[in-house]
Short mmCIF file of C-alpha atoms in Angstrom, two decimals:
data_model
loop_
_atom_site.label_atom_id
_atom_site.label_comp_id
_atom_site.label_asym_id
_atom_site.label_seq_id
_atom_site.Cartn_x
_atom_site.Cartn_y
_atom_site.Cartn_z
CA UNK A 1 0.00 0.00 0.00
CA UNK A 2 2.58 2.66 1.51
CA UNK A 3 4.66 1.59 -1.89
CA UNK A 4 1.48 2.35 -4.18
CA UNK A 5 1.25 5.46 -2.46
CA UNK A 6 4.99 6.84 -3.16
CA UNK A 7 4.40 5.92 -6.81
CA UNK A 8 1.54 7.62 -7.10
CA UNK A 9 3.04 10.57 -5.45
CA UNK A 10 6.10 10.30 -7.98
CA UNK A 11 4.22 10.19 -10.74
CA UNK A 12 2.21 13.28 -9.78
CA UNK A 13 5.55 14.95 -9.14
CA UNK A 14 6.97 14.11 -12.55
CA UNK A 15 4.24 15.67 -14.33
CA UNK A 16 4.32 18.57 -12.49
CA UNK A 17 7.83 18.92 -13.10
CA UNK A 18 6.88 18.69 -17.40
CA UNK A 19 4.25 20.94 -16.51
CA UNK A 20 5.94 23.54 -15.41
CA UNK A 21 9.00 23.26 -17.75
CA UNK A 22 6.50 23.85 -20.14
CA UNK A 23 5.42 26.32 -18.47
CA UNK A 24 8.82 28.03 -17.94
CA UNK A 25 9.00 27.80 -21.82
CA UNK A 26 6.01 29.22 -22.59
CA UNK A 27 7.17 32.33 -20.59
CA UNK A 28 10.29 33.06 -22.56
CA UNK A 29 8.73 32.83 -25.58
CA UNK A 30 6.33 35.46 -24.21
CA UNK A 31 9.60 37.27 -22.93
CA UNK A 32 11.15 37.18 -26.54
CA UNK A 33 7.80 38.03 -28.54
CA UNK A 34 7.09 40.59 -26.43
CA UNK A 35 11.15 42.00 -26.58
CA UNK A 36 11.17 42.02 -22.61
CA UNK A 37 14.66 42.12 -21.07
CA UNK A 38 16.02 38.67 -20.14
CA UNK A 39 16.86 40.36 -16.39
CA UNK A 40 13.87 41.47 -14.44
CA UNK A 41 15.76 43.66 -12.39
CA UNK A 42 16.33 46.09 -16.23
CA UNK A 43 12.69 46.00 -17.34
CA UNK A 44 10.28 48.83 -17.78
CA UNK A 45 7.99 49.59 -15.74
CA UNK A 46 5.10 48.45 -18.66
CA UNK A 47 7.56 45.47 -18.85
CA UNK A 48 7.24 43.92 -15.24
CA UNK A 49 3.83 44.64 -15.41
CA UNK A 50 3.47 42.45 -18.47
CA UNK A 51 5.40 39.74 -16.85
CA UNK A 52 3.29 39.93 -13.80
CA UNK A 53 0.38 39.79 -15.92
CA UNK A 54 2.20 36.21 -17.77
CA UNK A 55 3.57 34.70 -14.74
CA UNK A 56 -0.03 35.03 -13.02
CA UNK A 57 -1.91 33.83 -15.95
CA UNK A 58 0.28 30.51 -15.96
CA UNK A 59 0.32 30.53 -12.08
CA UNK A 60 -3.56 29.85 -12.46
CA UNK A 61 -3.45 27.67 -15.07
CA UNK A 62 -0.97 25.27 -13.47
CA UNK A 63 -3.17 25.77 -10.32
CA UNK A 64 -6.10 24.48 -11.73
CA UNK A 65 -4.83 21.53 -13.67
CA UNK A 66 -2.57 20.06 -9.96
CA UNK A 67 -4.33 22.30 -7.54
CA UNK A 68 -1.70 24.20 -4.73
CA UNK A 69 1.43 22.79 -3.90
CA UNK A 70 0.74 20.51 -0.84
CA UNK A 71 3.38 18.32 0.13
CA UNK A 72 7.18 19.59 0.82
CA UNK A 73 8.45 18.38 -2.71
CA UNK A 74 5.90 19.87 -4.52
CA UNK A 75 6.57 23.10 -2.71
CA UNK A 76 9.83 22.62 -3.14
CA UNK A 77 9.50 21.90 -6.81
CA UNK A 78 7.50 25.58 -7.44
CA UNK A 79 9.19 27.41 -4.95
CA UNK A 80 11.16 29.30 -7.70
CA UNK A 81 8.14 30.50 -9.56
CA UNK A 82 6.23 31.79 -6.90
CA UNK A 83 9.47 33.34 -5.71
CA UNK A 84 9.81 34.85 -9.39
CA UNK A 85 6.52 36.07 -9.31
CA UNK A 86 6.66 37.45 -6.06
CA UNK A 87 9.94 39.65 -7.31
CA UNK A 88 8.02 41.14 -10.01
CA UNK A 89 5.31 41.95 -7.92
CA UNK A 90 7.82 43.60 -5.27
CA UNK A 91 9.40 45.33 -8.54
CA UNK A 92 5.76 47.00 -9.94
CA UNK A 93 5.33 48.34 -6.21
CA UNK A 94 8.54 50.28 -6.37
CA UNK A 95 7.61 52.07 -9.29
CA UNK A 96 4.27 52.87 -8.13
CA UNK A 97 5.38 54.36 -5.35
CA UNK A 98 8.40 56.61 -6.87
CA UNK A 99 6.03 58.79 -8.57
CA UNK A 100 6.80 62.48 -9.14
CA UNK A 101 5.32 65.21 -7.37
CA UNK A 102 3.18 66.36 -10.41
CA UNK A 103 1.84 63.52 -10.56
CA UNK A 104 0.82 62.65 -6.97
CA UNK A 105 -0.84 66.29 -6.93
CA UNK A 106 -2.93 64.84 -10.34
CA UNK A 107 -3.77 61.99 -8.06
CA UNK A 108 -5.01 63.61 -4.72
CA UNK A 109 -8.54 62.86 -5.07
CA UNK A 110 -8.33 59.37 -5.97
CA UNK A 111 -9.50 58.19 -2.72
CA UNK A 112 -13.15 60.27 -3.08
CA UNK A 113 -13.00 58.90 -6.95
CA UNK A 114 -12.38 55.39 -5.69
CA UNK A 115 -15.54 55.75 -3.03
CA UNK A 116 -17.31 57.02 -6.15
CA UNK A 117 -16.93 54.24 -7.88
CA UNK A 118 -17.77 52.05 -4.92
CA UNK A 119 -21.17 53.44 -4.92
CA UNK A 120 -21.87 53.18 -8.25
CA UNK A 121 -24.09 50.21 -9.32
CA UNK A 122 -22.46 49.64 -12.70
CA UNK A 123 -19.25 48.60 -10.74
CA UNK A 124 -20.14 46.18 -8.19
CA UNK A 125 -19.79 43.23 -10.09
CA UNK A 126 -15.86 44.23 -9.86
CA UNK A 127 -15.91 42.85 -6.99
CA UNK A 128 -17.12 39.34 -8.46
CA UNK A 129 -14.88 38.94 -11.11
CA UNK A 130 -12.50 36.32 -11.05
CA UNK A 131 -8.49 37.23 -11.95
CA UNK A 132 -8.33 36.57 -15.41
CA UNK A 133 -11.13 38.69 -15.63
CA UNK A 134 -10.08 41.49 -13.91
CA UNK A 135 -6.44 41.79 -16.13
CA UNK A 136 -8.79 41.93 -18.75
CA UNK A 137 -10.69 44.76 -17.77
CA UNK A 138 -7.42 46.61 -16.34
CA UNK A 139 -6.01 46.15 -20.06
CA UNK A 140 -9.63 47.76 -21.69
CA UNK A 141 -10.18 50.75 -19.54
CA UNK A 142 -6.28 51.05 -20.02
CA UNK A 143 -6.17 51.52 -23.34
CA UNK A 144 -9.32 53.62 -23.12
CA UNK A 145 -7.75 56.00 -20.44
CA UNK A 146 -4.09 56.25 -22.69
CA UNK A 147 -6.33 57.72 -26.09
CA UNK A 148 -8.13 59.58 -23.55
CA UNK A 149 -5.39 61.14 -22.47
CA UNK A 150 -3.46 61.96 -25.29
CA UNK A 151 -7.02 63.47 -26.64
CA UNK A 152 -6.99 65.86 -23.78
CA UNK A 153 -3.33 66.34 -23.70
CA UNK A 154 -3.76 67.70 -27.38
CA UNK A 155 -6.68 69.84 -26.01
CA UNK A 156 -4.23 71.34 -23.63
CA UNK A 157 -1.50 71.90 -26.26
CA UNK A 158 -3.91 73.83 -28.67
CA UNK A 159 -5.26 76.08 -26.43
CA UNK A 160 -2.38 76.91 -24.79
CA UNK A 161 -1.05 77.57 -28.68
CA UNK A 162 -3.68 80.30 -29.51
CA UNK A 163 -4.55 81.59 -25.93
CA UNK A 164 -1.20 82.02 -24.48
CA UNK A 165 -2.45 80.32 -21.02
CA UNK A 166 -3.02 77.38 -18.89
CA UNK A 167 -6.37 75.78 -18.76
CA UNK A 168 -8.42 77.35 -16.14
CA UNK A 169 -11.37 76.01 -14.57
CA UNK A 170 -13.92 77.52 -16.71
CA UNK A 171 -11.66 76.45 -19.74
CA UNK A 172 -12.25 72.75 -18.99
CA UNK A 173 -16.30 72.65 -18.56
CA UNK A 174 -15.99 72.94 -22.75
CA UNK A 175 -14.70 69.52 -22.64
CA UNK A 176 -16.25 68.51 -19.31
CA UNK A 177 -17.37 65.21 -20.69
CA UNK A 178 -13.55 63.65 -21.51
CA UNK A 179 -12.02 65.10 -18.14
CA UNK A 180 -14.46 63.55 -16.14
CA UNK A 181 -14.18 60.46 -17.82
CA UNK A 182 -10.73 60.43 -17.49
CA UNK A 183 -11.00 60.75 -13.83
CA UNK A 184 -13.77 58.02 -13.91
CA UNK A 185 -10.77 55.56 -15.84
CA UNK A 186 -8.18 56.51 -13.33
CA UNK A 187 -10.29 55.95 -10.24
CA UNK A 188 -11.50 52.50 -12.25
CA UNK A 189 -8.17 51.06 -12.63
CA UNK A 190 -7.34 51.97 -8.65
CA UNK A 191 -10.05 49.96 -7.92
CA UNK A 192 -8.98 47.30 -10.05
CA UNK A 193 -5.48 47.28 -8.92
CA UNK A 194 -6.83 47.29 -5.19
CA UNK A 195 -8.98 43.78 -5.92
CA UNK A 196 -5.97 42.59 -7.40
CA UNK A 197 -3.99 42.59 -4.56
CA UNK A 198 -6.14 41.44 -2.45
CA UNK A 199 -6.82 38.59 -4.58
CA UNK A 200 -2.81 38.12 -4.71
CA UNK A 201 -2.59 38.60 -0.85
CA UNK A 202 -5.08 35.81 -0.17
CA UNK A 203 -3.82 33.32 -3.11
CA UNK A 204 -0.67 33.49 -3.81
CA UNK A 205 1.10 34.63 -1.00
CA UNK A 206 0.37 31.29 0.70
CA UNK A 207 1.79 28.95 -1.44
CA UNK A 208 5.21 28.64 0.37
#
C-alpha cells in the first residue's frame, strides 16, 4: 500500500515537473515576442507589469490543472516561480510608489474617486470577477484612459497655442465630458489594482 502510495506521489511529481518546464518555456517565448529584457531587475515599468500579468496567468493555469502545492516536494519543486513572481510583484510596487510630485498632486482625489466608484451600481460586479477577468478589464479601460489622455493632452497643447495660457477652470467645462471620464478611468483602474492585490494577498502569498 505505503509503496502504491509513493508511486503515485512520484508520478504526480513528474508531471508537475513537465508541466511547469513547459510552463517556464512558454514564458520566454512570451519574454522574446514581447522583446522584454532577459533580467527582471532592467525591465520597464510596462515590462514587469506584463510579466506579472504572464507569470499570473500561468500561475492559475498550473493551479487548476494540480491544484496548490501541498506536500514539501511539490513546494519545493515551485518554490522558484512563486518566488519569481513574487519579485516582479515587489518590482511593480517600487515604481508605483516613486512617482513624481506632479503627478501625486494629479492623483489627490483618488480616494473620493475610488468611493465614487464604490457606490456606483455599474461597478459592483468588480468585486465578483475572477483574476483573469479582472487583467482583462485593467487592459480595456487602459487603453481607453491612454487615447483619452493623449485626446486631452492635445486639447491642452492647442489652447495653450492660440490663448497664451493654462487651462483654467472655466476652460475645462468645454470639454467637461472627456475630463471627467478620465477621472472616472483613473479611479476605475485603482479599484482594479486594489482587488488585485487582495486577490494576490489571499492566493498566492500562501503557497510557500
Amino acid at each position: 500500500m505505503e509503496n502504491r502510495i509513493a508511486k503515485s506521489e512520484f508520478e504526480k511529481l513528474n508531471l508537475m515537473a513537465l508541466n511547469l518546464r513547459d510552463l517556464l518555456n512558454r514564458l520566454l517565448e512570451k519574454r522574446k515576442l514581447a522583446k522584454r529584457n532577459i533580467v527582471v531587475e532592467k525591465m520597464t515599468r510596462e515590462e514587469i507589469q506584463s510579466e506579472k500579468i504572464d507569470t499570473q496567468k500561468e500561475l492559475l493555469a498550473f493551479e487548476e490543472k494540480h491544484g496548490r502545492p501541498q506536500t514539501k516536494l511539490e513546494k519545493d519543486l515551485m518554490r522558484p516561480l512563486y518566488d519569481h513572481y513574487r519579485k516582479v510583484k515587489r518590482l511593480l510596487s517600487k515604481f508605483t510608489s516613486s512617482k513624481g510630485i506632479g503627478e501625486l498632486k494629479n492623483e489627490e482625489n483618488d480616494d473620493d474617486e475610488i468611493h465614487h466608484i464604490k457606490d456606483n451600481r455599474p461597478f459592483l460586479n468588480l468585486h465578483s470577477l475572477s483574476l483573469n477577468e479582472l487583467n482583462k478589464e485593467k487592459e480595456v479601460a487602459t487603453l481607453e484612459k491612454i487615447k483619452l489622455k493623449e485626446s486631452i493632452k492635445k486639447y491642452e497643447y492647442e489652447f495653450i497655442k492660440s490663448t497664451g495660457r493654462s487651462l483654467t477652470k472655466e476652460d475645462r467645462e468645454l470639454h467637461k465630458e472627456e475630463f471627467e471620464k478620465y477621472k472616472y478611468l483613473k479611479a476605475k483602474l485603482k479599484l482594479i489594482d486594489a482587488l488585485i492585490d487582495k486577490y494576490e494577498i489571499n492566493h498566492f502569498s500562501k503557497a510557500k
